[in-house]
XYZ file of C-alpha atoms in Angstrom:
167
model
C -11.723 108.122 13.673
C -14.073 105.934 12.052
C -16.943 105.670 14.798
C -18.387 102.252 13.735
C -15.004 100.310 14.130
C -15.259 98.322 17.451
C -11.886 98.220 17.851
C -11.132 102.002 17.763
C -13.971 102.280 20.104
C -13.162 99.807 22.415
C -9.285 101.243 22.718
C -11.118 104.972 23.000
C -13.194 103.630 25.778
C -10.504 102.079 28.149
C -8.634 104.891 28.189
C -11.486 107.357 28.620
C -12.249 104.860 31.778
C -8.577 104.902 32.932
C -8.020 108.423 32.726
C -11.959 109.101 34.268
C -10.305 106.775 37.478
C -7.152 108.703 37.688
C -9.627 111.785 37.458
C -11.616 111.410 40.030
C -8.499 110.495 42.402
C -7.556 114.115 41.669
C -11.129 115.379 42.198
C -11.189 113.491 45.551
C -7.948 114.841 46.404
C -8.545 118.196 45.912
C -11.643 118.440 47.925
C -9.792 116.716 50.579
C -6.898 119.564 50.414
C -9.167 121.915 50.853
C -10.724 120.434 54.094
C -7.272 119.747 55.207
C -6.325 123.417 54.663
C -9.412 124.318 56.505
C -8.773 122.336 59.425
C -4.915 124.177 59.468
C -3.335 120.229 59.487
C -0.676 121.439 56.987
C 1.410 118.365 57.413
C -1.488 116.064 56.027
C -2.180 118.677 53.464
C 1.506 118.442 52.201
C 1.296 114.766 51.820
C -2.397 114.818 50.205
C -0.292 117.105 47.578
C 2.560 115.254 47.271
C -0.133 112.128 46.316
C -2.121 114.195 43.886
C 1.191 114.813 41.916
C 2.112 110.830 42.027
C -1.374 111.247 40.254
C -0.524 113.802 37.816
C 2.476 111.739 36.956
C 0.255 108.599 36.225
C -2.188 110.591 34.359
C 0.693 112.228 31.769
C 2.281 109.204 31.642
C 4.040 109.229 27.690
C 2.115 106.296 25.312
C -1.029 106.924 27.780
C -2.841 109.028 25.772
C -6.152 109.350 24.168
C -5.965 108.086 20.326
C -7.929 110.702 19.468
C -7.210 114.845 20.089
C -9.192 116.020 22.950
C -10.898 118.614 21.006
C -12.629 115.893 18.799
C -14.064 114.299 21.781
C -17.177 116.045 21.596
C -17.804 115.551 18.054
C -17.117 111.610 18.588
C -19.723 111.836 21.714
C -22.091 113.150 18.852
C -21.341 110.727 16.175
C -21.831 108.166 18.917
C -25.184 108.950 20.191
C -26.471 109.515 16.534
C -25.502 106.491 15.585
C -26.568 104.603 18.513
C -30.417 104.789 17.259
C -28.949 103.330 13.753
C -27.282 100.265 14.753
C -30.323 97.744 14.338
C -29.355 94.737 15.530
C -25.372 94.763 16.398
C -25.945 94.843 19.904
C -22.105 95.284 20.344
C -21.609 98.576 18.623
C -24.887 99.872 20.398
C -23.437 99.194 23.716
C -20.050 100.498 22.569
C -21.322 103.659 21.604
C -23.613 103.946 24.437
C -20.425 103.434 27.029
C -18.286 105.642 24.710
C -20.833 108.385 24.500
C -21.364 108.092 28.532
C -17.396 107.977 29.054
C -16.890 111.379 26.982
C -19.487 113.162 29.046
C -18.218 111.875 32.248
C -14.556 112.757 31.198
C -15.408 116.483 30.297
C -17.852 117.067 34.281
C -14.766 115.599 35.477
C -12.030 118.116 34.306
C -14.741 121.063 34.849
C -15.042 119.729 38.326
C -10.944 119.730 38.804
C -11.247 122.899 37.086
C -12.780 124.391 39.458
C -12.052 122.399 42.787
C -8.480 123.493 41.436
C -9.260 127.219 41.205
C -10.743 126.833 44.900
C -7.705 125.346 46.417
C -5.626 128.083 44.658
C -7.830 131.138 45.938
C -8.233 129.298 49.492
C -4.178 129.205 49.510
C -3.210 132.591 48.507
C -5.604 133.719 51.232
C -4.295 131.767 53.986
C -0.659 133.439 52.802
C -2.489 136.573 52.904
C -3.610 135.916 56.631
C -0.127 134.413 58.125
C 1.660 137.542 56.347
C -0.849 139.459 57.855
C -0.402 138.022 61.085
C 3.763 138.191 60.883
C 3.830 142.033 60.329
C 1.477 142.681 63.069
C 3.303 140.657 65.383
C 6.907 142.241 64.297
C 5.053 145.865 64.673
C 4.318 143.988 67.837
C 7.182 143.431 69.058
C 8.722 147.117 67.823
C 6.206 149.094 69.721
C 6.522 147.007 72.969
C 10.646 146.675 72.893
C 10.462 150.841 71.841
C 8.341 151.672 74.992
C 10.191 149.445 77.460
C 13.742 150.435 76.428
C 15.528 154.466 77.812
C 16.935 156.168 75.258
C 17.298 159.108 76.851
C 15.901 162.221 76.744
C 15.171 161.746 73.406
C 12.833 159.229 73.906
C 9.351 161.040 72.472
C 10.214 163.972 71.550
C 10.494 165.762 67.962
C 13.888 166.020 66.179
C 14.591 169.067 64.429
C 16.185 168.270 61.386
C 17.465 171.366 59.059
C 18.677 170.832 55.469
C 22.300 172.116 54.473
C 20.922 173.268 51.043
């Protein structure tokens, strides 16, 4: 990508700005999940989910990408912010690069901070399964122990069976 076309720039920069919006609807979205999953409202939570993947949807949209790989991005941010001091007096491709520049470095907190609000919603998940599954067998050992001791068998009932093998 030639860094000192406006053009290129220009297109680089609206998408970096749509796809920073769309990105911090997700970052908002996960944070509240996880206070919705820490308040236990589960029915809230499933609809704050169901929203973040309308948002996934909008943010993978086909023809809604970034004309440039995401791997060059950092290398453009670079180019940018060298150049910047270079421009003299084309105010427009100073400001350009300056928005470009701040877009790029905006765009990569963002996806560390999904990253990792992400990773937090996962562990905070698997432990709440953890818990109810945890809570389910001790209520079914529960419920064994306390229909075993209120039921007669007999006169079996608590004593040892002696069990001796045919072989």
């Amino acid at each position: 990508m030639n860094i000192l076309d406006i053009d290129k720039l220009q297109a680089l920069c609206d998408e970096l700005e749509r796809k920073n919006r769309l990105l911090k609807r997700i970052s908002d979205s996960y944070s509240k999940a996880l206070h919705l999953m820490e308040e236990q409202d589960y029915e809230a939570l499933a609809l704050e989910l169901e929203n973040q993947n309308a948002v996934f949807a909008k943010l993978s949209e086909p023809g809604c990408s970034l004309p440039v790989h995401e791997s060059e991005l950092s290398g453009i941010r670079g180019k940018a912010l060298a150049y910047l001091s270079r421009c003299g007096s084309n105010k427009r491709l100073a400001a350009a690069l300056k928005k470009t520049a701040e877009n790029i470095d905006l765009y990569g907190r963002l996806l560390r901070n999904c990253k990792t609000l992400c990773e937090k919603l996962v562990f905070h998940a698997s432990a709440k399964k953890a818990d109810a599954e945890r809570y389910i067998s001790t209520a079914k050992n529960r419920r064994l122990v306390n229909a075993g001791y209120s039921t007669q068998i007999g006169p079996l009932k608590g004593t040892l069976v002696d069990f001796k093998s045919d072989r």
